[in-house]
mmCIF file of C-alpha atoms in Angstrom:
data_model
loop_
_atom_site.group_PDB
_atom_site.id
_atom_site.type_symbol
_atom_site.label_atom_id
_atom_site.label_comp_id
_atom_site.label_asym_id
_atom_site.label_seq_id
_atom_site.Cartn_x
_atom_site.Cartn_y
_atom_site.Cartn_z
ATOM 1 C CA MET T 1265 -40.369 5.146 -80.431
ATOM 2 C CA SER T 1266 -37.620 6.305 -78.062
ATOM 3 C CA TYR T 1267 -34.703 4.389 -79.642
ATOM 4 C CA ALA T 1268 -33.132 4.212 -76.165
ATOM 5 C CA LYS T 1269 -31.583 0.778 -76.725
ATOM 6 C CA GLU T 1270 -30.279 1.740 -80.156
ATOM 7 C CA LEU T 1271 -28.732 4.914 -78.758
ATOM 8 C CA GLU T 1272 -27.068 3.097 -75.870
ATOM 9 C CA ILE T 1273 -25.474 0.374 -77.997
ATOM 10 C CA ALA T 1274 -24.454 2.944 -80.621
ATOM 11 C CA CYS T 1275 -22.758 5.168 -78.036
ATOM 12 C CA LEU T 1276 -20.928 2.225 -76.462
ATOM 13 C CA ALA T 1277 -19.837 0.881 -79.849
ATOM 14 C CA VAL T 1278 -18.509 4.296 -80.848
ATOM 15 C CA GLN T 1279 -16.836 4.682 -77.446
ATOM 16 C CA ARG T 1280 -14.951 1.399 -77.892
ATOM 17 C CA ALA T 1281 -13.974 2.253 -81.472
ATOM 18 C CA ALA T 1282 -12.826 5.702 -80.364
ATOM 19 C CA ARG T 1283 -10.581 4.131 -77.747
ATOM 20 C CA LEU T 1284 -9.120 1.879 -80.427
ATOM 21 C CA THR T 1285 -8.356 4.830 -82.701
ATOM 22 C CA LYS T 1286 -6.778 6.822 -79.892
ATOM 23 C CA THR T 1287 -4.561 3.854 -78.990
ATOM 24 C CA ILE T 1288 -3.420 3.464 -82.582
ATOM 25 C CA LEU T 1289 -2.880 7.211 -82.846
ATOM 26 C CA ALA T 1290 -0.317 6.933 -80.065
ATOM 27 C CA SER T 1291 1.689 4.393 -82.070
ATOM 28 C CA VAL T 1292 4.452 5.414 -84.436
ATOM 29 C CA ASP T 1293 3.463 3.296 -87.446
ATOM 30 C CA LYS T 1294 -0.261 3.479 -88.123
ATOM 31 C CA GLY T 1295 -0.047 1.001 -90.997
ATOM 32 C CA ALA T 1296 -1.178 3.538 -93.565
ATOM 33 C CA LEU T 1297 -1.770 2.473 -97.136
ATOM 34 C CA ASP T 1298 -3.430 4.134 -100.102
ATOM 35 C CA LYS T 1299 -6.884 3.479 -101.481
ATOM 36 C CA GLN T 1300 -7.706 4.106 -105.129
ATOM 37 C CA ASP T 1301 -8.988 7.576 -104.251
ATOM 38 C CA ASN T 1302 -5.605 8.325 -102.603
ATOM 39 C CA THR T 1303 -7.184 8.737 -99.164
ATOM 40 C CA PRO T 1304 -4.926 7.310 -96.451
ATOM 41 C CA VAL T 1305 -6.507 4.301 -94.836
ATOM 42 C CA THR T 1306 -5.214 2.953 -91.565
ATOM 43 C CA ILE T 1307 -5.521 -0.116 -89.449
ATOM 44 C CA ALA T 1308 -7.910 1.979 -87.366
ATOM 45 C CA ASP T 1309 -10.376 2.200 -90.265
ATOM 46 C CA PHE T 1310 -10.672 -1.563 -90.684
ATOM 47 C CA ALA T 1311 -10.554 -2.413 -86.988
ATOM 48 C CA ALA T 1312 -13.077 0.228 -85.938
ATOM 49 C CA GLN T 1313 -15.544 -0.847 -88.637
ATOM 50 C CA ALA T 1314 -15.258 -4.484 -87.558
ATOM 51 C CA LEU T 1315 -15.831 -3.661 -83.884
ATOM 52 C CA ILE T 1316 -18.774 -1.336 -84.512
ATOM 53 C CA ILE T 1317 -20.588 -3.747 -86.817
ATOM 54 C CA SER T 1318 -19.897 -6.667 -84.473
ATOM 55 C CA ALA T 1319 -21.501 -4.817 -81.553
ATOM 56 C CA ILE T 1320 -24.585 -3.688 -83.490
ATOM 57 C CA HIS T 1321 -25.085 -6.933 -85.434
ATOM 58 C CA HIS T 1322 -25.058 -8.968 -82.219
ATOM 59 C CA VAL T 1323 -27.918 -6.939 -80.710
ATOM 60 C CA PHE T 1324 -29.866 -6.245 -83.916
ATOM 61 C CA PRO T 1325 -29.088 -9.209 -86.216
ATOM 62 C CA ALA T 1326 -31.774 -8.339 -88.785
ATOM 63 C CA ASP T 1327 -30.459 -4.821 -89.413
ATOM 64 C CA GLN T 1328 -28.388 -3.925 -92.476
ATOM 65 C CA PHE T 1329 -25.211 -1.858 -92.747
ATOM 66 C CA VAL T 1330 -23.485 0.602 -95.054
ATOM 67 C CA GLY T 1331 -19.830 1.254 -94.263
ATOM 68 C CA GLU T 1332 -16.995 2.966 -96.062
ATOM 69 C CA GLU T 1333 -14.500 0.107 -95.887
ATOM 70 C CA SER T 1334 -14.464 -3.329 -97.519
ATOM 71 C CA SER T 1335 -12.096 -6.148 -96.667
ATOM 72 C CA GLY T 1336 -10.331 -6.470 -100.028
ATOM 73 C CA ALA T 1337 -7.035 -4.922 -98.914
ATOM 74 C CA LEU T 1338 -6.942 -7.194 -95.856
ATOM 75 C CA ARG T 1339 -7.684 -10.368 -97.808
ATOM 76 C CA GLU T 1340 -4.804 -9.551 -100.157
ATOM 77 C CA ASN T 1341 -2.319 -8.630 -97.424
ATOM 78 C CA PRO T 1342 -1.902 -11.284 -94.683
ATOM 79 C CA GLN T 1343 0.529 -9.120 -92.720
ATOM 80 C CA LEU T 1344 -1.928 -6.229 -92.572
ATOM 81 C CA LEU T 1345 -4.722 -8.667 -91.712
ATOM 82 C CA ASP T 1346 -2.713 -9.973 -88.759
ATOM 83 C CA ARG T 1347 -2.117 -6.457 -87.461
ATOM 84 C CA VAL T 1348 -5.788 -5.514 -87.724
ATOM 85 C CA TRP T 1349 -6.864 -8.746 -86.021
ATOM 86 C CA GLU T 1350 -4.427 -8.128 -83.180
ATOM 87 C CA VAL T 1351 -5.990 -4.727 -82.523
ATOM 88 C CA VAL T 1352 -9.575 -5.976 -82.860
ATOM 89 C CA SER T 1353 -9.070 -8.986 -80.600
ATOM 90 C CA THR T 1354 -7.386 -7.009 -77.813
ATOM 91 C CA THR T 1355 -9.393 -3.763 -77.699
ATOM 92 C CA LYS T 1356 -11.769 -3.670 -74.749
ATOM 93 C CA LEU T 1357 -13.437 -1.086 -72.591
ATOM 94 C CA GLU T 1358 -12.496 -1.251 -68.927
ATOM 95 C CA ASP T 1359 -15.097 -2.627 -66.535
ATOM 96 C CA VAL T 1360 -16.365 -0.342 -63.784
ATOM 97 C CA ASP T 1361 -16.086 -1.914 -60.327
ATOM 98 C CA GLY T 1362 -19.425 -2.697 -58.744
ATOM 99 C CA GLU T 1363 -21.408 -1.764 -61.847
ATOM 100 C CA GLU T 1364 -23.429 -4.355 -63.712
ATOM 101 C CA LYS T 1365 -23.097 -4.218 -67.484
ATOM 102 C CA ARG T 1366 -26.350 -3.419 -69.247
ATOM 103 C CA ILE T 1367 -24.919 -4.323 -72.650
ATOM 104 C CA VAL T 1368 -21.991 -6.590 -73.508
ATOM 105 C CA LEU T 1369 -20.257 -5.509 -76.699
ATOM 106 C CA ALA T 1370 -19.669 -8.418 -79.059
ATOM 107 C CA THR T 1371 -16.241 -8.927 -80.647
ATOM 108 C CA PRO T 1372 -15.399 -10.977 -83.774
ATOM 109 C CA SER T 1373 -14.370 -14.507 -82.811
ATOM 110 C CA SER T 1374 -11.867 -15.019 -85.648
ATOM 111 C CA PRO T 1375 -10.131 -13.175 -88.492
ATOM 112 C CA ASP T 1376 -12.575 -14.724 -90.969
ATOM 113 C CA GLU T 1377 -15.567 -13.448 -89.014
ATOM 114 C CA MET T 1378 -13.905 -10.040 -88.789
ATOM 115 C CA LEU T 1379 -13.544 -9.880 -92.579
ATOM 116 C CA ASP T 1380 -17.169 -10.891 -93.090
ATOM 117 C CA LEU T 1381 -18.357 -8.237 -90.633
ATOM 118 C CA ILE T 1382 -16.357 -5.541 -92.407
ATOM 119 C CA ASP T 1383 -18.005 -6.592 -95.672
ATOM 120 C CA LEU T 1384 -21.495 -6.321 -94.190
ATOM 121 C CA GLY T 1385 -20.804 -2.611 -94.360
ATOM 122 C CA GLY T 1386 -18.566 -2.469 -97.409
ATOM 123 C CA LYS T 1387 -21.038 -4.395 -99.561
ATOM 124 C CA GLY T 1388 -24.166 -2.816 -98.102
ATOM 125 C CA ALA T 1389 -26.348 -1.169 -100.743
ATOM 126 C CA GLY T 1390 -28.370 1.163 -98.529
ATOM 127 C CA GLY T 1391 -31.799 2.309 -99.652
ATOM 128 C CA SER T 1392 -35.140 3.556 -98.394
ATOM 129 C CA GLU T 1393 -36.515 0.399 -96.788
ATOM 130 C CA GLY T 1394 -35.839 -1.167 -93.410
ATOM 131 C CA ARG T 1395 -33.265 -0.405 -90.736
ATOM 132 C CA ILE T 1396 -29.784 0.431 -91.975
ATOM 133 C CA TRP T 1397 -26.804 1.458 -89.857
ATOM 134 C CA VAL T 1398 -24.429 3.821 -91.678
ATOM 135 C CA LEU T 1399 -20.879 4.163 -90.414
ATOM 136 C CA ASP T 1400 -17.617 5.842 -91.184
ATOM 137 C CA PRO T 1401 -15.090 4.244 -88.823
ATOM 138 C CA VAL T 1402 -12.622 7.132 -89.113
ATOM 139 C CA ASP T 1403 -13.884 10.218 -90.922
ATOM 140 C CA GLY T 1404 -10.858 12.372 -91.617
ATOM 141 C CA THR T 1405 -8.075 9.801 -91.906
ATOM 142 C CA ALA T 1406 -5.674 12.418 -93.308
ATOM 143 C CA THR T 1407 -5.994 14.556 -90.180
ATOM 144 C CA PHE T 1408 -6.230 11.496 -87.922
ATOM 145 C CA ILE T 1409 -2.721 10.559 -89.025
ATOM 146 C CA LYS T 1410 -1.532 14.054 -88.063
ATOM 147 C CA GLY T 1411 -3.132 13.845 -84.617
ATOM 148 C CA GLN T 1412 -5.763 16.430 -85.542
ATOM 149 C CA GLN T 1413 -9.567 16.254 -85.699
ATOM 150 C CA TYR T 1414 -11.460 13.173 -86.867
ATOM 151 C CA ALA T 1415 -14.725 11.433 -86.022
ATOM 152 C CA VAL T 1416 -16.025 7.909 -85.466
ATOM 153 C CA CYS T 1417 -19.487 8.052 -87.025
ATOM 154 C CA LEU T 1418 -22.602 5.915 -86.709
ATOM 155 C CA ALA T 1419 -26.214 6.564 -87.700
ATOM 156 C CA LEU T 1420 -29.406 4.538 -87.874
ATOM 157 C CA LEU T 1421 -31.721 4.987 -90.845
ATOM 158 C CA GLU T 1422 -35.249 3.651 -90.754
ATOM 159 C CA ASP T 1423 -37.015 3.609 -94.118
ATOM 160 C CA GLY T 1424 -34.489 6.171 -95.324
ATOM 161 C CA GLN T 1425 -34.940 8.630 -92.440
ATOM 162 C CA GLN T 1426 -32.204 9.334 -89.900
ATOM 163 C CA LYS T 1427 -33.381 8.290 -86.444
ATOM 164 C CA VAL T 1428 -30.171 8.098 -84.374
ATOM 165 C CA GLY T 1429 -26.825 9.792 -84.906
ATOM 166 C CA VAL T 1430 -23.615 9.382 -82.882
ATOM 167 C CA LEU T 1431 -20.302 11.132 -83.580
ATOM 168 C CA GLY T 1432 -17.328 10.188 -81.427
ATOM 169 C CA CYS T 1433 -14.672 12.913 -81.500
ATOM 170 C CA PRO T 1434 -11.601 11.563 -79.681
ATOM 171 C CA ASN T 1435 -9.566 14.756 -80.157
ATOM 172 C CA LEU T 1436 -12.337 17.295 -79.506
ATOM 173 C CA LYS T 1437 -11.436 19.502 -76.561
ATOM 174 C CA LEU T 1438 -14.006 21.525 -74.641
ATOM 175 C CA GLU T 1439 -12.101 24.480 -73.248
ATOM 176 C CA SER T 1440 -15.050 25.562 -71.084
ATOM 177 C CA ASP T 1441 -18.618 24.574 -70.247
ATOM 178 C CA ASP T 1442 -19.942 27.400 -72.440
ATOM 179 C CA LEU T 1443 -21.688 25.601 -75.284
ATOM 180 C CA GLN T 1444 -22.702 28.864 -76.895
ATOM 181 C CA ARG T 1445 -19.270 28.911 -78.514
ATOM 182 C CA THR T 1446 -16.746 26.084 -78.409
ATOM 183 C CA ARG T 1447 -13.662 26.168 -80.600
ATOM 184 C CA VAL T 1448 -13.260 23.364 -83.124
ATOM 185 C CA GLN T 1449 -9.909 23.697 -84.846
ATOM 186 C CA GLU T 1450 -7.529 21.067 -86.195
ATOM 187 C CA ASP T 1451 -4.831 21.792 -83.621
ATOM 188 C CA VAL T 1452 -7.029 22.379 -80.546
ATOM 189 C CA VAL T 1453 -6.746 18.776 -79.371
ATOM 190 C CA ASP T 1454 -7.718 16.865 -76.237
ATOM 191 C CA SER T 1455 -4.342 15.203 -75.771
ATOM 192 C CA ALA T 1456 -4.915 14.291 -72.118
ATOM 193 C CA GLY T 1457 -8.489 12.978 -72.248
ATOM 194 C CA ALA T 1458 -10.670 10.727 -74.396
ATOM 195 C CA GLY T 1459 -12.513 13.490 -76.267
ATOM 196 C CA GLN T 1460 -16.262 13.995 -76.601
ATOM 197 C CA VAL T 1461 -19.256 12.254 -78.131
ATOM 198 C CA LEU T 1462 -22.217 14.057 -79.702
ATOM 199 C CA TYR T 1463 -25.504 12.289 -80.304
ATOM 200 C CA ALA T 1464 -29.121 12.863 -81.233
ATOM 201 C CA VAL T 1465 -32.390 11.021 -81.636
ATOM 202 C CA LEU T 1466 -34.866 12.512 -84.092
ATOM 203 C CA GLY T 1467 -37.090 15.024 -82.312
ATOM 204 C CA GLN T 1468 -35.318 14.649 -78.958
ATOM 205 C CA GLY T 1469 -32.543 17.248 -79.201
ATOM 206 C CA ALA T 1470 -28.773 16.865 -79.444
ATOM 207 C CA TYR T 1471 -26.338 16.236 -76.605
ATOM 208 C CA ILE T 1472 -22.633 16.155 -75.844
ATOM 209 C CA GLN T 1473 -20.741 14.308 -73.120
ATOM 210 C CA PRO T 1474 -17.177 13.105 -72.515
ATOM 211 C CA LEU T 1475 -16.003 9.864 -74.039
ATOM 212 C CA SER T 1476 -14.737 7.257 -71.611
ATOM 213 C CA ASN T 1477 -12.389 4.287 -71.789
ATOM 214 C CA THR T 1478 -14.807 2.247 -69.656
ATOM 215 C CA THR T 1479 -18.079 0.395 -70.165
ATOM 216 C CA ARG T 1480 -19.882 3.347 -68.580
ATOM 217 C CA LEU T 1481 -21.467 6.129 -70.596
ATOM 218 C CA LEU T 1482 -20.883 9.413 -68.762
ATOM 219 C CA GLU T 1483 -24.531 10.451 -68.942
ATOM 220 C CA ASP T 1484 -24.264 12.364 -65.668
ATOM 221 C CA GLN T 1485 -21.944 14.788 -67.492
ATOM 222 C CA ARG T 1486 -24.061 15.221 -70.589
ATOM 223 C CA GLN T 1487 -25.179 18.645 -71.747
ATOM 224 C CA ARG T 1488 -27.929 19.490 -74.185
ATOM 225 C CA LEU T 1489 -26.649 21.454 -77.146
ATOM 226 C CA PRO T 1490 -28.509 24.760 -77.542
ATOM 227 C CA THR T 1491 -30.296 25.656 -80.760
ATOM 228 C CA ARG T 1492 -28.638 28.192 -83.047
ATOM 229 C CA GLN T 1493 -31.024 30.906 -84.241
ATOM 230 C CA PRO T 1494 -29.218 33.954 -85.698
ATOM 231 C CA THR T 1495 -31.580 36.170 -87.680
ATOM 232 C CA ASP T 1496 -29.134 38.476 -89.481
ATOM 233 C CA PRO T 1497 -27.228 37.023 -92.473
ATOM 234 C CA SER T 1498 -24.156 38.988 -91.379
ATOM 235 C CA ASP T 1499 -24.080 36.743 -88.288
ATOM 236 C CA VAL T 1500 -23.430 33.705 -90.469
ATOM 237 C CA ARG T 1501 -20.169 31.957 -89.559
ATOM 238 C CA PHE T 1502 -18.926 29.389 -92.055
ATOM 239 C CA VAL T 1503 -17.169 26.094 -91.551
ATOM 240 C CA ASP T 1504 -15.394 24.874 -94.672
ATOM 241 C CA CYS T 1505 -12.370 23.072 -96.063
ATOM 242 C CA ALA T 1506 -10.054 25.044 -98.312
ATOM 243 C CA TYR T 1507 -8.352 21.865 -99.565
ATOM 244 C CA ALA T 1508 -11.428 19.859 -100.574
ATOM 245 C CA ASP T 1509 -11.147 18.922 -104.254
ATOM 246 C CA SER T 1510 -14.879 18.442 -104.744
ATOM 247 C CA THR T 1511 -16.008 21.954 -103.747
ATOM 248 C CA ASP T 1512 -15.384 25.454 -105.107
ATOM 249 C CA TYR T 1513 -13.875 27.362 -102.193
ATOM 250 C CA ASN T 1514 -13.688 30.624 -104.154
ATOM 251 C CA LYS T 1515 -17.430 30.545 -104.824
ATOM 252 C CA HIS T 1516 -18.023 29.884 -101.147
ATOM 253 C CA GLY T 1517 -16.138 33.107 -100.464
ATOM 254 C CA LEU T 1518 -18.407 34.978 -102.877
ATOM 255 C CA VAL T 1519 -21.437 33.693 -100.960
ATOM 256 C CA ALA T 1520 -19.943 34.994 -97.718
ATOM 257 C CA LYS T 1521 -19.319 38.374 -99.355
ATOM 258 C CA ALA T 1522 -22.926 38.560 -100.569
ATOM 259 C CA LEU T 1523 -24.147 37.917 -97.029
ATOM 260 C CA GLY T 1524 -21.718 40.333 -95.393
ATOM 261 C CA ALA T 1525 -20.339 37.405 -93.403
ATOM 262 C CA PRO T 1526 -16.696 36.901 -92.356
ATOM 263 C CA TRP T 1527 -14.351 35.105 -94.737
ATOM 264 C CA PRO T 1528 -12.139 33.028 -94.748
ATOM 265 C CA ALA T 1529 -14.252 30.492 -92.917
ATOM 266 C CA THR T 1530 -14.255 30.630 -89.123
ATOM 267 C CA ALA T 1531 -13.200 26.976 -88.986
ATOM 268 C CA ASP T 1532 -11.349 25.000 -91.650
ATOM 269 C CA LEU T 1533 -11.748 21.257 -91.081
ATOM 270 C CA TRP T 1534 -10.844 18.315 -93.298
ATOM 271 C CA SER T 1535 -13.343 15.839 -91.814
ATOM 272 C CA SER T 1536 -16.837 16.275 -93.261
ATOM 273 C CA GLN T 1537 -18.461 15.086 -90.053
ATOM 274 C CA MET T 1538 -16.342 17.364 -87.865
ATOM 275 C CA ARG T 1539 -17.843 20.285 -89.786
ATOM 276 C CA TYR T 1540 -21.248 19.245 -88.447
ATOM 277 C CA VAL T 1541 -19.674 19.101 -84.988
ATOM 278 C CA ALA T 1542 -18.460 22.686 -85.436
ATOM 279 C CA LEU T 1543 -22.059 23.700 -86.201
ATOM 280 C CA ALA T 1544 -23.447 21.811 -83.225
ATOM 281 C CA VAL T 1545 -21.106 23.257 -80.598
ATOM 282 C CA GLY T 1546 -21.329 26.840 -81.853
ATOM 283 C CA GLU T 1547 -17.914 27.403 -83.430
ATOM 284 C CA CYS T 1548 -19.779 28.076 -86.688
ATOM 285 C CA ASN T 1549 -23.386 27.963 -87.843
ATOM 286 C CA THR T 1550 -23.378 27.484 -91.624
ATOM 287 C CA LEU T 1551 -21.983 24.937 -94.072
ATOM 288 C CA ILE T 1552 -22.320 25.111 -97.844
ATOM 289 C CA LYS T 1553 -21.053 22.883 -100.606
ATOM 290 C CA ILE T 1554 -20.948 24.198 -104.175
ATOM 291 C CA VAL T 1555 -19.481 21.307 -106.127
ATOM 292 C CA ARG T 1556 -16.994 21.662 -108.972
ATOM 293 C CA GLN T 1557 -18.440 18.784 -111.007
ATOM 294 C CA GLN T 1558 -22.192 18.610 -111.574
ATOM 295 C CA ASP T 1559 -22.198 14.820 -111.312
ATOM 296 C CA HIS T 1560 -20.455 14.767 -107.923
ATOM 297 C CA ARG T 1561 -22.488 13.163 -105.147
ATOM 298 C CA SER T 1562 -21.256 12.737 -101.583
ATOM 299 C CA SER T 1563 -21.143 9.391 -99.780
ATOM 300 C CA ILE T 1564 -23.845 9.018 -97.155
ATOM 301 C CA TRP T 1565 -21.357 8.071 -94.417
ATOM 302 C CA ASP T 1566 -19.821 11.548 -94.695
ATOM 303 C CA HIS T 1567 -23.139 13.085 -93.599
ATOM 304 C CA ALA T 1568 -25.435 10.582 -91.861
ATOM 305 C CA GLY T 1569 -25.627 11.304 -88.152
ATOM 306 C CA GLY T 1570 -23.986 14.701 -88.451
ATOM 307 C CA MET T 1571 -26.947 15.970 -90.462
ATOM 308 C CA LEU T 1572 -29.347 14.778 -87.770
ATOM 309 C CA ILE T 1573 -27.356 16.483 -85.015
ATOM 310 C CA ALA T 1574 -27.304 19.724 -87.038
ATOM 311 C CA GLN T 1575 -31.067 19.538 -87.520
ATOM 312 C CA GLU T 1576 -31.591 19.005 -83.803
ATOM 313 C CA VAL T 1577 -29.731 22.258 -83.020
ATOM 314 C CA GLY T 1578 -31.947 24.221 -85.391
ATOM 315 C CA CYS T 1579 -30.374 23.919 -88.843
ATOM 316 C CA THR T 1580 -32.314 23.497 -92.073
ATOM 317 C CA ILE T 1581 -30.637 21.255 -94.661
ATOM 318 C CA THR T 1582 -31.202 21.328 -98.422
ATOM 319 C CA ASP T 1583 -29.145 20.987 -101.556
ATOM 320 C CA VAL T 1584 -28.235 24.101 -103.560
ATOM 321 C CA ARG T 1585 -31.532 23.884 -105.460
ATOM 322 C CA GLY T 1586 -33.500 23.989 -102.221
ATOM 323 C CA ASP T 1587 -34.487 20.316 -102.407
ATOM 324 C CA SER T 1588 -34.412 18.040 -99.371
ATOM 325 C CA VAL T 1589 -31.393 15.793 -98.795
ATOM 326 C CA SER T 1590 -31.961 12.079 -98.192
ATOM 327 C CA CYS T 1591 -29.581 9.360 -97.027
ATOM 328 C CA GLY T 1592 -32.029 6.714 -98.257
ATOM 329 C CA GLN T 1593 -31.042 6.534 -101.934
ATOM 330 C CA GLY T 1594 -28.125 4.124 -101.795
ATOM 331 C CA ARG T 1595 -24.502 4.644 -100.813
ATOM 332 C CA LYS T 1596 -24.494 8.203 -102.157
ATOM 333 C CA LEU T 1597 -26.625 11.294 -101.558
ATOM 334 C CA ALA T 1598 -27.933 10.477 -105.015
ATOM 335 C CA GLY T 1599 -30.656 13.100 -105.225
ATOM 336 C CA ALA T 1600 -28.687 15.967 -103.718
ATOM 337 C CA TYR T 1601 -26.698 18.511 -105.722
ATOM 338 C CA GLY T 1602 -24.379 20.276 -103.307
ATOM 339 C CA LEU T 1603 -25.425 21.283 -99.808
ATOM 340 C CA VAL T 1604 -26.727 24.217 -97.766
ATOM 341 C CA VAL T 1605 -26.847 23.782 -93.982
ATOM 342 C CA ALA T 1606 -27.815 26.906 -92.047
ATOM 343 C CA PRO T 1607 -29.904 28.016 -89.058
ATOM 344 C CA ALA T 1608 -33.584 28.032 -89.990
ATOM 345 C CA PRO T 1609 -34.066 31.845 -89.730
ATOM 346 C CA VAL T 1610 -31.297 32.582 -92.277
ATOM 347 C CA HIS T 1611 -31.349 29.460 -94.439
ATOM 348 C CA ALA T 1612 -33.499 31.019 -97.171
ATOM 349 C CA ARG T 1613 -31.137 33.991 -97.493
ATOM 350 C CA VAL T 1614 -28.042 31.758 -97.566
ATOM 351 C CA LEU T 1615 -29.672 29.563 -100.217
ATOM 352 C CA GLU T 1616 -30.557 32.644 -102.265
ATOM 353 C CA ALA T 1617 -26.944 33.846 -102.135
ATOM 354 C CA VAL T 1618 -25.695 30.401 -103.186
ATOM 355 C CA LYS T 1619 -28.057 30.355 -106.170
ATOM 356 C CA GLU T 1620 -26.977 33.857 -107.205
ATOM 357 C CA VAL T 1621 -23.292 32.904 -107.137
ATOM 358 C CA ILE T 1622 -23.921 29.731 -109.160
ATOM 359 C CA GLN T 1623 -26.009 31.593 -111.741
ATOM 360 C CA ARG T 1624 -23.287 34.212 -112.253
ATOM 361 C CA SER T 1625 -20.595 31.604 -112.882
#
């Protein structure tokens, strides 16, 4: 199955949501509030989730959803609800003169419908059966608020396996056409353009092309992302986040030392999904996650889509025990303990170094 229709609607839905986030980013007050986990949530989170689910649900009404956000905060705060509805009801992609639309993106018809659509994702259970769309409307809200890197994320699971992955990166700036090495840093921002979108279909490679503010996908400007195949462990280049509470950054440094690889990490990014982007475009090639608490399990929306893109550029993905990682076990990566993402030729050596560091601690 080619998944051509799924990819097209996913890319357009992400493109519209990315435009929404970029518009809100330009405003002074982003309507930030705190969730229980103290992560800043913005109007962009709620509005982007509503628009993405509306577009997908209209075309594939039998499909299920898993999304990060639920509508509780909006139902309890009429003022915030009004602000989100205003953004949702007015955000549109510009039509291209003389070009017939292949897909019309649906929009919620009322605030009540918007709330129900948000909850299709927020109350979605996930699992290993059927077709499930996984989304994170704004991955990296803390850096989004600062005007740094974030991603609009969407993936399709079919019977628990990732089939389509789309990551919209509104602030990602390509400084050249050389995809062997593209910088991905928090402050290297596409302030003049609309950013980039990365996408993959299982077994069909991974691609990057500019985002647009129109109903056209800029497929004529797409580039296939090359595979990453370093063979020497000293050529490992890490992407990490020094401020992540869930991971042990010091142990990550010990792994780098064991491999003879540079440390600190080549790129330090808050957004989990942007770390996969850094792997895909060649800024880095390896991502590990040694967790501080043994019972910690990541949410699937922090990885679905990005994992698929990383696999399509030649990465092998396991947990720190060497077991496979599945997004088909609910809302969490329930069976995965930590993470090791590395190019296939060096993955075994990186995994060995991770195990050695854990055993010594």
